mmCIF file of N, CA and C in Angstrom:
data_model
loop_
_atom_site.group_PDB
_atom_site.id
_atom_site.type_symbol
_atom_site.label_atom_id
_atom_site.label_comp_id
_atom_site.label_asym_id
_atom_site.label_seq_id
_atom_site.Cartn_x
_atom_site.Cartn_y
_atom_site.Cartn_z
ATOM 1 N N UNK A 8 15.591 7.203 3.288
ATOM 2 C CA UNK A 8 15.162 6.330 2.043
ATOM 3 C C UNK A 8 16.063 5.258 2.005
ATOM 4 N N UNK A 9 17.074 5.843 2.365
ATOM 5 C CA UNK A 9 18.409 4.979 1.652
ATOM 6 C C UNK A 9 18.371 3.567 2.752
ATOM 7 N N UNK A 10 17.597 3.633 3.895
ATOM 8 C CA UNK A 10 17.453 2.020 4.942
ATOM 9 C C UNK A 10 16.712 1.528 4.181
ATOM 10 N N UNK A 11 15.501 2.275 4.094
ATOM 11 C CA UNK A 11 14.186 1.611 3.056
ATOM 12 C C UNK A 11 14.855 0.386 1.633
ATOM 13 N N UNK A 12 15.775 1.320 0.767
ATOM 14 C CA UNK A 12 16.354 0.301 -0.472
ATOM 15 C C UNK A 12 17.436 -0.416 0.598
ATOM 16 N N UNK A 13 18.147 -0.122 1.742
ATOM 17 C CA UNK A 13 18.732 -1.045 1.480
ATOM 18 C C UNK A 13 18.233 -2.619 2.360
ATOM 19 N N UNK A 14 16.567 -2.034 3.021
ATOM 20 C CA UNK A 14 16.443 -3.229 4.016
ATOM 21 C C UNK A 14 15.461 -4.125 2.306
ATOM 22 N N UNK A 15 14.834 -3.504 1.580
ATOM 23 C CA UNK A 15 14.271 -4.180 0.387
ATOM 24 C C UNK A 15 15.861 -4.862 -0.296
ATOM 25 N N UNK A 16 16.387 -4.797 -0.527
ATOM 26 C CA UNK A 16 17.581 -5.482 -1.222
ATOM 27 C C UNK A 16 17.787 -6.624 -0.370
ATOM 28 N N UNK A 17 17.773 -6.480 0.969
ATOM 29 C CA UNK A 17 18.304 -7.638 1.661
ATOM 30 C C UNK A 17 17.154 -8.578 1.607
ATOM 31 N N UNK A 18 15.933 -8.354 1.422
ATOM 32 C CA UNK A 18 14.818 -9.202 1.538
ATOM 33 C C UNK A 18 14.546 -9.546 0.462
ATOM 34 N N UNK A 19 14.846 -8.887 -0.501
ATOM 35 C CA UNK A 19 15.311 -9.459 -2.135
ATOM 36 C C UNK A 19 16.258 -10.640 -1.723
ATOM 37 N N UNK A 20 17.453 -10.376 -1.621
ATOM 38 C CA UNK A 20 18.600 -11.470 -1.127
ATOM 39 C C UNK A 20 17.567 -12.681 -0.463
ATOM 40 N N UNK A 21 16.543 -12.554 0.430
ATOM 41 C CA UNK A 21 16.679 -13.735 1.298
ATOM 42 C C UNK A 21 15.755 -14.682 0.659
ATOM 43 N N UNK A 22 14.913 -13.494 0.101
ATOM 44 C CA UNK A 22 13.352 -14.447 -1.138
ATOM 45 C C UNK A 22 14.482 -15.526 -2.174
ATOM 46 N N UNK A 23 15.573 -14.480 -2.637
ATOM 47 C CA UNK A 23 16.239 -15.149 -3.586
ATOM 48 C C UNK A 23 16.504 -16.453 -3.334
ATOM 49 N N UNK A 24 17.364 -16.676 -1.968
ATOM 50 C CA UNK A 24 18.178 -17.542 -1.534
ATOM 51 C C UNK A 24 17.052 -18.453 -0.613
ATOM 52 N N UNK A 25 15.733 -18.301 -0.560
ATOM 53 C CA UNK A 25 14.722 -19.479 -0.335
ATOM 54 C C UNK A 25 14.259 -19.696 -1.515
ATOM 55 N N UNK A 26 13.837 -19.209 -2.374
ATOM 56 C CA UNK A 26 13.966 -19.800 -3.682
ATOM 57 C C UNK A 26 14.799 -20.763 -4.341
ATOM 58 N N UNK A 27 16.121 -20.362 -4.148
ATOM 59 C CA UNK A 27 17.222 -20.965 -4.811
ATOM 60 C C UNK A 27 16.597 -22.803 -4.416
ATOM 61 N N UNK A 28 16.446 -22.680 -2.841
ATOM 62 C CA UNK A 28 17.042 -24.058 -2.154
ATOM 63 C C UNK A 28 15.201 -24.783 -1.981
ATOM 64 N N UNK A 29 14.526 -24.139 -1.793
ATOM 65 C CA UNK A 29 13.072 -24.745 -2.157
ATOM 66 C C UNK A 29 12.399 -25.078 -3.181
ATOM 67 N N UNK A 30 13.348 -25.232 -4.053
ATOM 68 C CA UNK A 30 12.239 -25.483 -5.382
ATOM 69 C C UNK A 30 13.403 -25.853 -6.370
ATOM 70 N N UNK A 31 14.556 -26.251 -5.981
ATOM 71 C CA UNK A 31 15.404 -26.751 -7.292
ATOM 72 C C UNK A 31 15.434 -28.915 -6.513
ATOM 73 N N UNK A 32 15.541 -28.968 -7.406
ATOM 74 C CA UNK A 32 15.545 -30.510 -7.983
ATOM 75 C C UNK A 32 17.160 -30.839 -8.392
ATOM 76 N N UNK A 33 18.233 -31.065 -7.926
ATOM 77 C CA UNK A 33 19.823 -31.241 -8.670
ATOM 78 C C UNK A 33 19.673 -32.813 -9.114
ATOM 79 N N UNK A 34 20.322 -32.953 -9.950
ATOM 80 C CA UNK A 34 20.940 -34.106 -9.743
ATOM 81 C C UNK A 34 21.927 -34.637 -9.753
ATOM 82 N N UNK A 35 21.911 -35.742 -10.025
ATOM 83 C CA UNK A 35 24.000 -36.461 -9.104
ATOM 84 C C UNK A 35 25.279 -35.695 -9.425
ATOM 85 N N UNK A 36 24.981 -35.097 -10.324
ATOM 86 C CA UNK A 36 26.088 -33.870 -10.541
ATOM 87 C C UNK A 36 26.147 -32.238 -9.942
ATOM 88 N N UNK A 37 24.820 -32.621 -9.566
ATOM 89 C CA UNK A 37 24.800 -30.840 -8.382
ATOM 90 C C UNK A 37 24.026 -30.088 -9.670
ATOM 91 N N UNK A 38 23.356 -30.492 -10.447
ATOM 92 C CA UNK A 38 23.100 -29.261 -11.624
ATOM 93 C C UNK A 38 21.312 -29.727 -12.052
ATOM 94 N N UNK A 39 20.704 -28.596 -12.113
ATOM 95 C CA UNK A 39 19.244 -28.603 -11.920
ATOM 96 C C UNK A 39 18.746 -29.136 -13.394
ATOM 97 N N UNK A 40 18.091 -29.561 -14.036
ATOM 98 C CA UNK A 40 17.528 -29.274 -15.367
ATOM 99 C C UNK A 40 17.092 -28.327 -15.711
ATOM 100 N N UNK A 41 16.755 -27.650 -16.559
ATOM 101 C CA UNK A 41 15.856 -26.743 -16.618
ATOM 102 C C UNK A 41 14.703 -27.174 -17.587
ATOM 103 N N UNK A 42 13.409 -26.625 -16.968
ATOM 104 C CA UNK A 42 11.850 -27.182 -17.561
ATOM 105 C C UNK A 42 12.295 -27.389 -18.504
ATOM 106 N N UNK A 43 12.390 -26.288 -19.395
ATOM 107 C CA UNK A 43 12.219 -26.066 -20.997
ATOM 108 C C UNK A 43 13.043 -26.878 -21.903
ATOM 109 N N UNK A 44 14.290 -26.381 -21.721
ATOM 110 C CA UNK A 44 15.496 -26.738 -22.673
ATOM 111 C C UNK A 44 16.203 -27.852 -21.782
ATOM 112 N N UNK A 45 17.094 -28.171 -22.570
ATOM 113 C CA UNK A 45 18.274 -29.412 -21.789
ATOM 114 C C UNK A 45 19.232 -28.758 -21.035
ATOM 115 N N UNK A 46 19.103 -28.167 -20.923
ATOM 116 C CA UNK A 46 20.139 -26.931 -20.243
ATOM 117 C C UNK A 46 20.528 -26.823 -18.978
ATOM 118 N N UNK A 47 21.466 -27.356 -18.142
ATOM 119 C CA UNK A 47 21.363 -27.545 -16.718
ATOM 120 C C UNK A 47 22.122 -26.385 -16.226
ATOM 121 N N UNK A 48 21.467 -26.146 -14.716
ATOM 122 C CA UNK A 48 22.098 -24.697 -14.388
ATOM 123 C C UNK A 48 22.516 -24.986 -12.958
ATOM 124 N N UNK A 49 23.853 -24.716 -12.259
ATOM 125 C CA UNK A 49 24.015 -25.109 -10.853
ATOM 126 C C UNK A 49 23.583 -24.407 -9.856
ATOM 127 N N UNK A 50 23.577 -24.309 -8.318
ATOM 128 C CA UNK A 50 22.682 -23.550 -7.840
ATOM 129 C C UNK A 50 23.761 -22.316 -7.816
ATOM 130 N N UNK A 51 24.599 -22.041 -8.203
ATOM 131 C CA UNK A 51 25.054 -20.896 -8.351
ATOM 132 C C UNK A 51 24.553 -19.884 -9.057
ATOM 133 N N UNK A 52 24.644 -20.629 -10.394
ATOM 134 C CA UNK A 52 23.341 -19.984 -11.589
ATOM 135 C C UNK A 52 22.184 -19.454 -11.378
ATOM 136 N N UNK A 53 21.790 -20.405 -10.291
ATOM 137 C CA UNK A 53 19.868 -20.144 -10.101
ATOM 138 C C UNK A 53 19.869 -19.155 -9.038
ATOM 139 N N UNK A 54 20.567 -18.865 -8.044
ATOM 140 C CA UNK A 54 21.024 -18.091 -7.229
ATOM 141 C C UNK A 54 21.113 -16.533 -7.923
ATOM 142 N N UNK A 55 21.517 -16.484 -8.769
ATOM 143 C CA UNK A 55 22.590 -15.817 -9.682
ATOM 144 C C UNK A 55 21.376 -14.788 -10.056
ATOM 145 N N UNK A 56 20.961 -15.935 -11.066
ATOM 146 C CA UNK A 56 19.405 -15.017 -12.127
ATOM 147 C C UNK A 56 18.354 -15.022 -10.837
ATOM 148 N N UNK A 57 18.224 -15.862 -9.856
ATOM 149 C CA UNK A 57 17.010 -15.264 -9.132
ATOM 150 C C UNK A 57 17.142 -13.695 -8.377
ATOM 151 N N UNK A 58 18.863 -13.834 -7.967
ATOM 152 C CA UNK A 58 19.358 -12.487 -6.937
ATOM 153 C C UNK A 58 18.559 -11.341 -7.919
ATOM 154 N N UNK A 59 19.285 -11.429 -9.427
ATOM 155 C CA UNK A 59 19.099 -10.143 -10.246
ATOM 156 C C UNK A 59 17.613 -9.986 -9.871
ATOM 157 N N UNK A 60 16.600 -10.815 -10.116
ATOM 158 C CA UNK A 60 15.428 -10.208 -10.116
ATOM 159 C C UNK A 60 14.586 -10.268 -8.753
ATOM 160 N N UNK A 61 14.883 -11.004 -7.573
ATOM 161 C CA UNK A 61 14.241 -10.669 -6.644
ATOM 162 C C UNK A 61 15.103 -9.295 -5.571
ATOM 163 N N UNK A 62 16.276 -8.989 -5.632
ATOM 164 C CA UNK A 62 17.023 -7.825 -5.657
ATOM 165 C C UNK A 62 16.601 -6.455 -5.894
ATOM 166 N N UNK A 63 15.925 -6.682 -7.205
ATOM 167 C CA UNK A 63 15.391 -5.619 -8.113
ATOM 168 C C UNK A 63 14.275 -5.372 -7.760
ATOM 169 N N UNK A 64 13.347 -6.333 -7.454
ATOM 170 C CA UNK A 64 11.819 -6.131 -6.888
ATOM 171 C C UNK A 64 12.120 -5.469 -5.155
ATOM 172 N N UNK A 65 13.003 -6.329 -4.695
ATOM 173 C CA UNK A 65 13.291 -6.021 -3.008
ATOM 174 C C UNK A 65 13.534 -4.365 -3.109
ATOM 175 N N UNK A 66 14.373 -3.673 -3.946
ATOM 176 C CA UNK A 66 15.121 -2.151 -3.634
ATOM 177 C C UNK A 66 13.588 -1.331 -4.234
ATOM 178 N N UNK A 67 12.693 -1.882 -5.253
ATOM 179 C CA UNK A 67 11.613 -1.141 -5.809
ATOM 180 C C UNK A 67 10.746 -1.030 -4.835
ATOM 181 N N UNK A 68 10.409 -2.441 -3.972
ATOM 182 C CA UNK A 68 9.530 -2.517 -3.034
ATOM 183 C C UNK A 68 9.756 -1.668 -2.116
ATOM 184 N N UNK A 69 11.010 -1.798 -1.367
ATOM 185 C CA UNK A 69 11.440 -0.479 -0.425
ATOM 186 C C UNK A 69 11.769 1.087 -0.892
ATOM 187 N N UNK A 70 11.467 1.084 -2.038
ATOM 188 C CA UNK A 70 11.206 2.587 -2.469
ATOM 189 C C UNK A 70 9.956 3.043 -2.452
ATOM 190 N N UNK A 71 8.764 2.164 -3.028
ATOM 191 C CA UNK A 71 7.548 2.121 -2.844
ATOM 192 C C UNK A 71 7.310 2.407 -1.314
ATOM 193 N N UNK A 72 7.831 1.538 -0.385
ATOM 194 C CA UNK A 72 7.156 1.738 1.033
ATOM 195 C C UNK A 72 7.666 2.926 1.679
ATOM 196 N N UNK A 73 9.123 3.537 0.992
ATOM 197 C CA UNK A 73 9.136 4.827 1.651
ATOM 198 C C UNK A 73 8.748 6.253 0.947
ATOM 199 N N UNK A 74 8.061 5.923 -0.022
ATOM 200 C CA UNK A 74 7.615 7.141 -0.599
ATOM 201 C C UNK A 74 6.186 6.978 0.189
ATOM 202 N N UNK A 75 5.400 6.140 0.156
ATOM 203 C CA UNK A 75 3.915 6.353 1.452
ATOM 204 C C UNK A 75 4.179 6.224 2.075
ATOM 205 N N UNK A 76 5.422 5.885 2.651
ATOM 206 C CA UNK A 76 5.239 6.438 4.336
ATOM 207 C C UNK A 76 5.827 8.344 4.017
ATOM 208 N N UNK A 77 6.403 8.426 3.418
ATOM 209 C CA UNK A 77 6.844 9.846 3.148
ATOM 210 C C UNK A 77 5.733 10.537 3.122
ATOM 211 N N UNK A 78 5.079 10.060 2.651
ATOM 212 C CA UNK A 78 3.156 10.731 1.606
ATOM 213 C C UNK A 78 2.407 11.160 3.248
ATOM 214 N N UNK A 79 2.336 9.782 3.758
ATOM 215 C CA UNK A 79 1.159 9.294 4.829
ATOM 216 C C UNK A 79 1.560 10.318 6.237
ATOM 217 N N UNK A 80 2.793 10.072 6.097
ATOM 218 C CA UNK A 80 3.801 10.842 7.391
ATOM 219 C C UNK A 80 4.001 12.043 7.405
ATOM 220 N N UNK A 81 4.303 12.496 6.003
ATOM 221 C CA UNK A 81 4.891 14.034 5.499
ATOM 222 C C UNK A 81 3.765 14.718 5.778
ATOM 223 N N UNK A 82 2.161 14.606 5.420
ATOM 224 C CA UNK A 82 0.977 15.447 5.657
ATOM 225 C C UNK A 82 1.278 15.918 7.026
ATOM 226 N N UNK A 83 1.635 15.219 8.158
ATOM 227 C CA UNK A 83 1.462 15.170 9.486
ATOM 228 C C UNK A 83 2.424 16.499 9.802
ATOM 229 N N UNK A 84 3.634 16.656 9.419
ATOM 230 C CA UNK A 84 4.616 17.395 9.633
ATOM 231 C C UNK A 84 4.517 19.083 9.277
ATOM 232 N N UNK A 85 4.699 19.882 10.016
ATOM 233 C CA UNK A 85 5.064 21.389 9.539
ATOM 234 C C UNK A 85 6.243 21.871 9.965
ATOM 235 N N UNK A 86 6.438 22.915 9.175
ATOM 236 C CA UNK A 86 7.926 23.617 9.303
ATOM 237 C C UNK A 86 7.681 24.625 10.222
ATOM 238 N N UNK A 87 8.427 25.047 11.666
ATOM 239 C CA UNK A 87 7.944 26.030 12.138
ATOM 240 C C UNK A 87 9.495 27.085 12.365
ATOM 241 N N UNK A 88 9.581 28.017 12.760
ATOM 242 C CA UNK A 88 11.082 28.546 13.153
ATOM 243 C C UNK A 88 10.827 28.993 14.329
ATOM 244 N N UNK A 89 12.469 28.445 14.899
ATOM 245 C CA UNK A 89 12.443 28.655 16.619
ATOM 246 C C UNK A 89 13.892 29.618 16.511
ATOM 247 N N UNK A 90 13.480 30.404 17.181
ATOM 248 C CA UNK A 90 14.908 31.502 17.477
ATOM 249 C C UNK A 90 15.386 31.493 19.003
ATOM 250 N N UNK A 91 16.525 31.298 19.200
ATOM 251 C CA UNK A 91 17.365 30.879 20.330
ATOM 252 C C UNK A 91 18.030 31.684 21.052
ATOM 253 N N UNK A 92 17.249 31.711 22.534
ATOM 254 C CA UNK A 92 17.834 32.707 22.917
ATOM 255 C C UNK A 92 18.815 32.171 24.268
ATOM 256 N N UNK A 93 19.433 33.076 24.507
ATOM 257 C CA UNK A 93 20.390 32.691 25.798
ATOM 258 C C UNK A 93 20.099 33.517 26.813
ATOM 259 N N UNK A 94 20.159 32.850 28.331
ATOM 260 C CA UNK A 94 20.052 33.812 29.335
ATOM 261 C C UNK A 94 20.950 33.551 30.366
ATOM 262 N N UNK A 95 21.305 34.654 30.695
ATOM 263 C CA UNK A 95 22.536 34.641 31.408
ATOM 264 C C UNK A 95 21.818 35.425 32.876
ATOM 265 N N UNK A 96 22.603 34.891 34.059
ATOM 266 C CA UNK A 96 22.147 35.066 35.199
ATOM 267 C C UNK A 96 22.900 36.118 36.199
ATOM 268 N N UNK A 97 22.675 36.739 36.290
ATOM 269 C CA UNK A 97 24.167 37.851 37.511
ATOM 270 C C UNK A 97 23.625 37.735 38.837
ATOM 271 N N UNK A 98 24.497 37.017 39.497
ATOM 272 C CA UNK A 98 24.570 36.818 40.981
ATOM 273 C C UNK A 98 25.034 37.871 41.888
#
């Protein structure tokens, strides 16, 4: 399950990075003006905000995928008991 969580986090980081540079309109100072307020944010701040959201969503999505796979694949598994035998040959 840890692998799915790490992959989800990596996917979240990648999505945050893409969103940071895909929709950013920076002015001459390198700051992005907010559409709602008069505050400007740097690319690093925008990436940090998006990383909080996308990273969390990625980890959650990875966990959900791991649980769904466990439920679907786990139904087909069954426990068996195996006894070990050692065979020696006399020549």
